[in-house]
Amino acid sequence: MKMASSSSCCASCLRLKDRCPRPQGLVNLIVTKVCLFALLFGLVWSVTGGECLPGGNLFGIVVLFICSVFGGKLVGMIQLPTLPPFPPLLGMLLAGLLLRNVPYITDAVYIDTHWSSALRNIALSIILTRAGLGLDPTALSRLKAVCVRLAVGPCVVEASIVAVVSHFLLGLPWVWGFILGFVLAAVSPAVVVPSMLLLQREGYGVEKGIPTLLMAAGSFDDILAITGFSTCLGIAFSTGSTWMNILKGLLEVVGGVIAGLILGLFLCYFPSKDQEDLVLRRTLMLLGLSIFSVFFSHVVGFAGAGGLSTLVLAFLAALGWKTDKAPVAAMVGRSWDVFQPLLFGLIGAEITIATLSPSTVGLGLACISTGLVIRLLVTFLLVHYGGFNLKEKLFISVAWLPKATVQAAIGSKALDLAREDGDETLIKFGLDVLTLAVLAILTTAPIGALGIGLAGPRLLARQVKADDTEGGATTPISNGIGQEKDNVTLESKL
């Protein structure tokens, strides 16, 4: 009897199961993701305890990451008629700024300063690795003098002008003025490169190689700014006489280059091509050595050498890998997709609006504006003998304005070192540098992106491919009536 009753019960359960509807599609996806999130949270909570609850460090990092991603998506969706969208990094920066300055939320979202500094240093390592991998020696040799002038001249002049103006307006010491100058002097590849790629794909400025020129010169401009920043940073935090501090700064540059050469040569031969998962192993080795270089330079007291070592080792490894570097660069780019929201969110979270002085903001904007005006004029003059017409010179000058990625990466580095020393005066200088870096991102990134999107189709000649012309030949279209038809379409794509 018991066996019969149990079999009938099982049969009824099977019939009931077959009749019940099975959730599919969106409902199934939502339930699955909620369950996975709950399992992940339960596992982390069982290991870390209160760290993943409101007010804990891990909770703050996760909330900041999610809000930064959401803010970037939201800003990227803003589309004004006939205008390109705003850079997503602005949304990431504003998300961190809001989390830091909204009452009650600030208390729940706590991030330890050591964790924040470590995550920003990892993001800096990834940025420098991408810059080293992206250097194109053939483009430099092809463009030669114009590329060198465009990479060196505006960066050095703007850094010097900002150093002088900040010394007299903000009261920064000369070495801190140059730290600020080199932070603000770097152009943003996150804004310039995507816009140049789209212009190049549409044929604007291709005949004279303007997009290639700006992308190649942008990498060298960033490297020069980071080198100058690292040298001045080493001088600012050295103890002893002025000449000894300068000597230590130069030693950091030389030591960083030598260490990068040794590690880069090591990566050229290890891992070998006969190993499995070669791309993954090369990527892990490259990122591991880059992050180790940045952190180890702090440990040994040569903070400026780590960045230079990362640049050199990535560049040398790319030379050794030749055409095989593309998949490694793509995988490094994926890691940047994770750390970009963290970097800009953490930078925004460092700024407390209530403690900002209106005079610091006003004088800081004056410093930024002065440097940008001088940069525009110097850029226009330096490309004067490059074979460009007036409209192309104006476009190159406008495209050389936006600032974002490098400012976010190195803008807080001086503040981190000042906090380690515990000197209140140095902490104030570091906060001034970080505040101006954030102001530069908020002002120049949208202006530069919109300027490139609006000026490109209007100031550059378009080279139409044979498929797009009836005559079957590649023909450049002048900046006339025929070009106006394509302006709105390209601007919306940008």
JSON list of C-alpha atoms in Angstrom, two decimals, residues 197-204 206-207 461-477 486:
[
{"chain": "A", "resi": 197, "resn": "LEU", "atom": "CA", "xyz": [38.92, 57.63, -36.00]},
{"chain": "A", "resi": 198, "resn": "LEU", "atom": "CA", "xyz": [35.40, 58.61, -37.01]},
{"chain": "A", "resi": 199, "resn": "LEU", "atom": "CA", "xyz": [36.64, 61.58, -39.06]},
{"chain": "A", "resi": 200, "resn": "GLN", "atom": "CA", "xyz": [39.18, 59.31, -40.71]},
{"chain": "A", "resi": 201, "resn": "ARG", "atom": "CA", "xyz": [36.52, 56.75, -41.54]},
{"chain": "A", "resi": 202, "resn": "GLU", "atom": "CA", "xyz": [34.35, 59.46, -43.11]},
{"chain": "A", "resi": 203, "resn": "GLY", "atom": "CA", "xyz": [37.32, 60.77, -45.14]},
{"chain": "A", "resi": 204, "resn": "TYR", "atom": "CA", "xyz": [37.76, 64.16, -43.47]},
{"chain": "A", "resi": 206, "resn": "VAL", "atom": "CA", "xyz": [42.67, 62.02, -44.71]},
{"chain": "A", "resi": 207, "resn": "GLU", "atom": "CA", "xyz": [44.39, 63.54, -47.73]},
{"chain": "A", "resi": 461, "resn": "ALA", "atom": "CA", "xyz": [38.33, 68.65, -46.85]},
{"chain": "A", "resi": 462, "resn": "ARG", "atom": "CA", "xyz": [36.62, 65.32, -47.40]},
{"chain": "A", "resi": 463, "resn": "GLN", "atom": "CA", "xyz": [38.18, 62.60, -49.52]},
{"chain": "A", "resi": 464, "resn": "VAL", "atom": "CA", "xyz": [35.44, 60.42, -51.05]},
{"chain": "A", "resi": 465, "resn": "LYS", "atom": "CA", "xyz": [36.27, 56.84, -52.05]},
{"chain": "A", "resi": 466, "resn": "ALA", "atom": "CA", "xyz": [35.68, 55.49, -55.53]},
{"chain": "A", "resi": 467, "resn": "ASP", "atom": "CA", "xyz": [32.51, 53.65, -54.45]},
{"chain": "A", "resi": 468, "resn": "ASP", "atom": "CA", "xyz": [30.95, 56.95, -53.43]},
{"chain": "A", "resi": 469, "resn": "THR", "atom": "CA", "xyz": [31.68, 58.83, -56.67]},
{"chain": "A", "resi": 470, "resn": "GLU", "atom": "CA", "xyz": [30.28, 58.39, -60.14]},
{"chain": "A", "resi": 471, "resn": "GLY", "atom": "CA", "xyz": [33.60, 58.95, -61.86]},
{"chain": "A", "resi": 472, "resn": "GLY", "atom": "CA", "xyz": [35.21, 55.98, -60.13]},
{"chain": "A", "resi": 473, "resn": "ALA", "atom": "CA", "xyz": [38.19, 57.99, -58.84]},
{"chain": "A", "resi": 474, "resn": "THR", "atom": "CA", "xyz": [39.05, 59.21, -55.34]},
{"chain": "A", "resi": 475, "resn": "THR", "atom": "CA", "xyz": [38.33, 62.92, -55.22]},
{"chain": "A", "resi": 476, "resn": "PRO", "atom": "CA", "xyz": [38.67, 65.47, -52.43]},
{"chain": "A", "resi": 477, "resn": "ILE", "atom": "CA", "xyz": [35.62, 67.65, -51.85]},
{"chain": "A", "resi": 486, "resn": "ASP", "atom": "CA", "xyz": [27.16, 65.46, -44.78]}
]
